[in-house]
Amino acid sequence: MDINGRYFKSYLERQERLKDQSNAENAKKQHSKGKLTAHERIDLLFDNDSFEEIDAYVTPENQKYSFGKIKKSYGDGVIAGHGKVNGRLVFAYAQDFTVMGGSLGVVHAEKIAKIQEMALKMGAPIIGLIDSGGARIQEGIASLAGYATIFHNNIQSSGVIPQLSVIMGPAAGGAVYSPVLTDFTFMTNHTSYMFVTGPNVVKEVLNEEVSSDELGGAEVHARKSGVANMIYEDEENTILGLKKFLSYLPSNNVENPPVVIEEHQKPLTIDSLRDIVPDDPNKPYDVKEVIDQIVDCNSFFEVSEHYAANLVVGFARLNGHTIGIIANQPKVLAGVLDINSSMKGARFIRFCDAFNIPILTLEDVPGFLPGMDQEHMGIIKHGAKMLFAYSEATVPKITVILRKSYGGAYIVMNSKNLGGDFNFAWPTAEIAVMGPDGAVAILYRKELAEAEDPDALKKDLVRKYRDDVANPFIADERGYIDEVIDPATTRKKLITAFEALQNKWTKTPSRKHGNIPL
Amino acid sequence: MPKSLLQRVSKLYANTSGKNKYAFSLPIEDKIKVGRTAFDIKLKEDDKLGTYILWKNRKYPVEVISQKNNKFEILFNGVSYTYTIETPISMKRLKFLSRKKGASDIETISAPMPGKIVDILVQENAEVRKGEAVLILEAMKMQNEIQSLVDGKIVSIRVRPNDNVMKDELLIEIKKS
Amino acid sequence: MKRILIANRGEIAVRIIKTAKLMNIETVVIKTAAEPNAMYLAMADVVFDDTDDLSDIPAFLDIEKLIEIALKTEADSVHPGYGFLAENAYFAQKCVDNKLTFIGPSPDAIYKMGNKTIARKLALKNDIPMAMGSKGNVTSEEQALMVANQIGYPIIIKAASGGGGRGMRIAWHDEELPKMFNLASNEAAKAFNDPNVFIEKYIANPKHIEFQILADQHGNVIHLGERECSIQRKHQKLLEEAPSSALSEELRKEMGEVAVRIASAVGYYSAGTVEFLLDSAGKFYFMEMNTRIQVEHPVTEEITGIDLIEQQIRVASGEKLQLKQEDIQLNGWAIECRINAEDVQAGFAPAPGAIDKLIFPTGENIRVDSGIEQGSTIASNFDSMVAKLIVTGTDRQDALINCKKALGKVWIKGIKTTLPFFRMLVREPQFISGQFTTAFVEKEMEKFYFSKEEDEQIAAWLATKLFVDEQIADQDRNVDFEQGKRINPWILNKRLKQF
């Protein structure tokens, strides 16, 4: 073919026109809002020149029944394609706010659906970079149908390939459901928001003045609703975080997670682990310090950091292998389990289980949060989610009891009989039906009431209770704990234990799916 | 070869909370310009002193207190400095956001030190004045009055008396008036 | 005296052990759960292990237990140090009852001087100059308002059994008095188990001058000159010096005599401290007497050459003072910086943590009193002291130069300390001039920490460099996706069959 010939000329012209669409003016508009353009985001996400776009030249449908103006444009407001992230195949779509506000029309939706289906076929992760005004009003029912297809694809892919959503602008109405159907949602502070009904509707219906940020900003979703798993201050850091996050995940549910071998391996014995948990059972400490010391250097990636902070969850690497960590956080609400933390934990455990990520549980839990509020809101069924998720999970599961482990919470936190593969305890562990104070008050109510010096008697009984009942050695001797270990050796013990469990397989009964108490 | 953020920009800024910003061209050199002269600077480490900075032939102790994403707290010669590292694009974004929003109107009070809440002197929805004591935190046998830094209204109280709190734990949120 | 139980910890335990060693006396110390690796433990002759006790109240505050430990370890005497039970008359009495020599004054003197209301009565009777105040305790807001209006604002509310700045509140007008009264009373109740407070005229912007007293059980009382303690924040002393640049020889003599008079009036023996406020006109007012060894005692030791702990022990064993007032010569100048684990930039908030590196300069004119070593942890259970850096010189100017040099050479890593504060202080012209009052730190110092102009830029360079390093590390991290695909056939087979 002649490069100066007719066919080639129109080929080049089209290319020119496409380039012109993402012109400097549009970019400036986007930048002036503190946002990057869709192209810049894609560029930042993928390895050098590895992104291959598909359907770049599609145009919005000419519809008989359309209402209002539709701007003719190539791509219909979304970039879709595949490329390499850190050298691995990843599919992605990025909505382009500069084209009709990134609104979702029929063609736009078809493009997303197509890339979703491709990702599922190939068994590769898919990332949605969302920046869209919502359904394209002009195209009516057709655009709603488009959403439904996308949701259906989300659900079909769930548990098969990792799906990540990054909110980098508005996501309103139906658009919010795709991100929550995916595995993890990232948000950028101050420039992204998500809500089912926007501030205008809230004003009309309830006569409440509320800003987009207050109603569904990144902070709100990170702290209050738990919808956003990771938030960052700007888009560059959001995408950097996303790339780092991806490095923990396998491409699909058949593969194992990738392995990262660091040049400088941490020593296996870490003496400072002995100093973190205070002797006084009522003193708080930061369980993240324990995590940081056990896992590979700087490898802990926390998920949902600001939501239900009394339970810490996240990914880390142990000797280069990805593990999922669930840890009670004594620093917040004494690490108690409540509705929010149970849901947070349960969802995380199920993700790990779906994608062959072994689970490490670090336990220091005084129990479930008592009170009317929690009971009425259904802590029974929400707590059961965590129980269900732990028991259902077939990946390797190891628990280390750091300190408190009482009552129902002991059972829930991956106890031996719930299917824990290895259950270790530190010498500081207290395992019993309830805490010493409560137990003594119930068992010796009469004696305490009649005692001359009830305080002294109580102190005595509490001590006896700790010595005779609430210590790890009793549990160890009866086999409910596999071993009481020196905290300093925790890293070594865990590496060896996870290695031994590497090829663990348990057969689950044939069923369509279990019935988790939702 | 994966493309990093660094290949996209030619310089980075260390932005302080005190409105100063320091630009550094990439790649980072072991030199700092003070006025018109550039001086050598070196980050070193030995067993006796730990990590230190060698600057104008003197050694200064230095440590990283915290590092998260692009936020850093550095303790240099006993004094702490906090920065966010920004690219030229994110600097623009910061400028834009500060114009758009001004500062957040919610002021938070967090625990300046680990300790125990002895008493809470205010209630939710109460109006407080700048400098008014809002709660008493006992730490190291001292009862410390924690004061409001702004005039405003108490939005939420996150702790109860006798709670043990960690450093930086959120105690009270105040909406500035 | 053969064996002393030290009912204390940290720096002062170390200090007492050092003198006891020189005097060939054995020491007993207590090992607590909060700091089972403390430095003082390694130096003592006998260590009593109390690590089983996990209660909130440290053994150093448990009178019954301390007596029990003393008897069990066959100690014949008890040194209380400072803080904890050092000024608890009941404890002193318990020691006496159990035939243990209490290394300090008599229980009676502790009680009288510890109860500020009695102390004031005693002072009034002996013509000791004092600021006016309430007659006895003030028990209600109404009474507080009345008294305050009688003596005139500003007034200070103090805990009747307090000390060390706790339970103290200043009120400047009627509106804030009730709040301050209640705060002081609550704090007193919590800190000292005694909600009683009294009110005094508040002397704005005075100097805090205290006199070191030494007395024996035979009626001999002398003073060892004054200490200047005006560098304080929220009534907590930060830096002390001896002597004070504010005192002329005549004033020193006059104040010293008053100090000796009040000590004699209460039948005092052992080492003690009489605190005064000195106003700008040179008028001084008696505040209180501390019936213990003070944190800042080393500055007096440095300029008098007298070991105060040794004197305490000698007096306690009944010896007569060998020193006469005319023997006491003040030579040179001494400055003590209390290096604490505190975050100066966050309002001097305690900043406990592990100390990675701790290097102090050494030299003729440098003394470091510390109970902390490299690798130790400053626990939040106790005070935040890291060390006392005591620097001497031929005169104030010389001492200041030496102090500035020494501060520049202290190397601490792992925790935030008050070091930057002192580095700033020794550069403050007003501090250097000596013309400062107790309000100086809080009201007049503009910046609480020393930093050079380029420091922020240097730290910025490091932050940027670390950011870049991390980006490069992230980029170069060898994520091996292939290994995730190489799965043991046993598990792969089962995994595939599952679907």
Short mmCIF file of N, CA, C and O in Angstrom, two decimals, chain A residues 20-56:
data_model
loop_
_atom_site.label_atom_id
_atom_site.label_comp_id
_atom_site.label_asym_id
_atom_site.label_seq_id
_atom_site.Cartn_x
_atom_site.Cartn_y
_atom_site.Cartn_z
N ASP A 20 -6.91 15.42 18.09
CA ASP A 20 -7.44 16.76 18.30
C ASP A 20 -8.49 16.76 19.40
O ASP A 20 -8.70 17.75 20.09
N GLN A 21 -9.16 15.62 19.53
CA GLN A 21 -10.23 15.53 20.53
C GLN A 21 -9.69 15.72 21.95
O GLN A 21 -10.31 16.34 22.79
N SER A 22 -8.50 15.17 22.17
CA SER A 22 -7.91 15.37 23.50
C SER A 22 -6.94 16.56 23.43
O SER A 22 -5.77 16.42 23.65
N ASN A 23 -7.49 17.71 23.07
CA ASN A 23 -6.64 18.87 22.87
C ASN A 23 -6.26 19.55 24.19
O ASN A 23 -6.77 19.20 25.26
N ALA A 24 -5.40 20.52 24.06
CA ALA A 24 -4.87 21.19 25.24
C ALA A 24 -5.96 21.89 26.05
O ALA A 24 -5.91 21.96 27.27
N GLU A 25 -6.96 22.37 25.33
CA GLU A 25 -8.02 23.11 26.03
C GLU A 25 -8.80 22.20 26.98
O GLU A 25 -9.08 22.55 28.12
N ASN A 26 -9.13 21.02 26.44
CA ASN A 26 -9.84 20.06 27.28
C ASN A 26 -8.99 19.64 28.48
O ASN A 26 -9.50 19.48 29.58
N ALA A 27 -7.70 19.44 28.21
CA ALA A 27 -6.79 19.03 29.28
C ALA A 27 -6.74 20.10 30.35
O ALA A 27 -6.76 19.82 31.55
N LYS A 28 -6.72 21.35 29.89
CA LYS A 28 -6.62 22.46 30.83
C LYS A 28 -7.85 22.50 31.73
O LYS A 28 -7.77 22.74 32.93
N LYS A 29 -9.00 22.27 31.12
CA LYS A 29 -10.26 22.25 31.88
C LYS A 29 -10.18 21.22 33.00
O LYS A 29 -10.54 21.48 34.14
N GLN A 30 -9.72 20.05 32.62
CA GLN A 30 -9.62 18.96 33.59
C GLN A 30 -8.58 19.31 34.67
O GLN A 30 -8.83 19.12 35.85
N HIS A 31 -7.43 19.84 34.25
CA HIS A 31 -6.37 20.21 35.20
C HIS A 31 -6.85 21.27 36.17
O HIS A 31 -6.50 21.27 37.34
N SER A 32 -7.67 22.20 35.63
CA SER A 32 -8.11 23.30 36.49
C SER A 32 -9.02 22.80 37.60
O SER A 32 -9.25 23.47 38.59
N LYS A 33 -9.55 21.58 37.44
CA LYS A 33 -10.35 21.00 38.52
C LYS A 33 -9.47 20.14 39.44
O LYS A 33 -9.98 19.45 40.32
N GLY A 34 -8.16 20.18 39.20
CA GLY A 34 -7.27 19.37 40.03
C GLY A 34 -7.26 17.92 39.58
O GLY A 34 -6.87 17.04 40.33
N LYS A 35 -7.71 17.66 38.35
CA LYS A 35 -7.78 16.28 37.87
C LYS A 35 -6.86 16.09 36.67
O LYS A 35 -6.50 17.04 35.98
N LEU A 36 -6.51 14.84 36.41
CA LEU A 36 -5.75 14.53 35.20
C LEU A 36 -6.74 14.11 34.12
O LEU A 36 -7.88 13.77 34.40
N THR A 37 -6.30 14.11 32.88
CA THR A 37 -7.19 13.63 31.82
C THR A 37 -7.14 12.11 31.79
O THR A 37 -6.22 11.49 32.34
N ALA A 38 -8.14 11.52 31.12
CA ALA A 38 -8.21 10.06 31.06
C ALA A 38 -6.93 9.48 30.45
O ALA A 38 -6.40 8.47 30.92
N HIS A 39 -6.40 10.16 29.40
CA HIS A 39 -5.18 9.69 28.76
C HIS A 39 -4.00 9.73 29.73
O HIS A 39 -3.20 8.82 29.78
N GLU A 40 -3.93 10.82 30.48
CA GLU A 40 -2.82 10.94 31.44
C GLU A 40 -2.89 9.85 32.51
O GLU A 40 -1.87 9.31 32.93
N ARG A 41 -4.10 9.54 32.91
CA ARG A 41 -4.27 8.48 33.93
C ARG A 41 -3.82 7.13 33.39
O ARG A 41 -3.08 6.39 34.05
N ILE A 42 -4.26 6.83 32.17
CA ILE A 42 -3.88 5.57 31.54
C ILE A 42 -2.36 5.51 31.40
O ILE A 42 -1.71 4.49 31.69
N ASP A 43 -1.80 6.63 31.00
CA ASP A 43 -0.37 6.74 30.78
C ASP A 43 0.41 6.46 32.06
O ASP A 43 1.45 5.81 32.06
N LEU A 44 -0.12 6.98 33.17
CA LEU A 44 0.54 6.82 34.47
C LEU A 44 0.42 5.39 34.97
O LEU A 44 1.31 4.88 35.65
N LEU A 45 -0.70 4.76 34.62
CA LEU A 45 -0.97 3.41 35.14
C LEU A 45 -0.13 2.34 34.43
O LEU A 45 0.44 1.47 35.07
N PHE A 46 -0.05 2.44 33.11
CA PHE A 46 0.58 1.35 32.36
C PHE A 46 2.07 1.58 32.13
O PHE A 46 2.54 2.70 32.11
N ASP A 47 2.78 0.47 31.93
CA ASP A 47 4.21 0.54 31.63
C ASP A 47 4.38 1.27 30.30
O ASP A 47 3.48 1.30 29.47
N ASN A 48 5.57 1.80 30.12
CA ASN A 48 5.90 2.57 28.91
C ASN A 48 5.34 1.99 27.62
O ASN A 48 5.68 0.88 27.23
N ASP A 49 4.51 2.77 26.93
CA ASP A 49 4.00 2.40 25.60
C ASP A 49 3.42 1.00 25.53
O ASP A 49 3.46 0.37 24.49
N SER A 50 2.88 0.51 26.62
CA SER A 50 2.36 -0.86 26.56
C SER A 50 0.85 -0.88 26.37
O SER A 50 0.27 -1.93 26.13
N PHE A 51 0.20 0.28 26.47
CA PHE A 51 -1.25 0.29 26.41
C PHE A 51 -1.76 0.21 24.98
O PHE A 51 -1.32 0.96 24.11
N GLU A 52 -2.65 -0.71 24.74
CA GLU A 52 -3.28 -0.86 23.42
C GLU A 52 -4.75 -0.55 23.56
O GLU A 52 -5.48 -1.22 24.27
N GLU A 53 -5.18 0.51 22.86
CA GLU A 53 -6.58 0.91 22.99
C GLU A 53 -7.44 0.14 21.99
O GLU A 53 -7.00 -0.17 20.88
N ILE A 54 -8.65 -0.18 22.39
CA ILE A 54 -9.59 -0.77 21.44
C ILE A 54 -10.79 0.17 21.29
O ILE A 54 -11.07 0.98 22.18
N ASP A 55 -11.44 0.05 20.20
CA ASP A 55 -12.66 0.84 19.96
C ASP A 55 -12.45 2.34 20.12
O ASP A 55 -13.33 3.04 20.62
N ALA A 56 -11.31 2.83 19.71
CA ALA A 56 -11.03 4.25 19.88
C ALA A 56 -11.91 5.10 18.97
O ALA A 56 -12.17 6.26 19.23
#
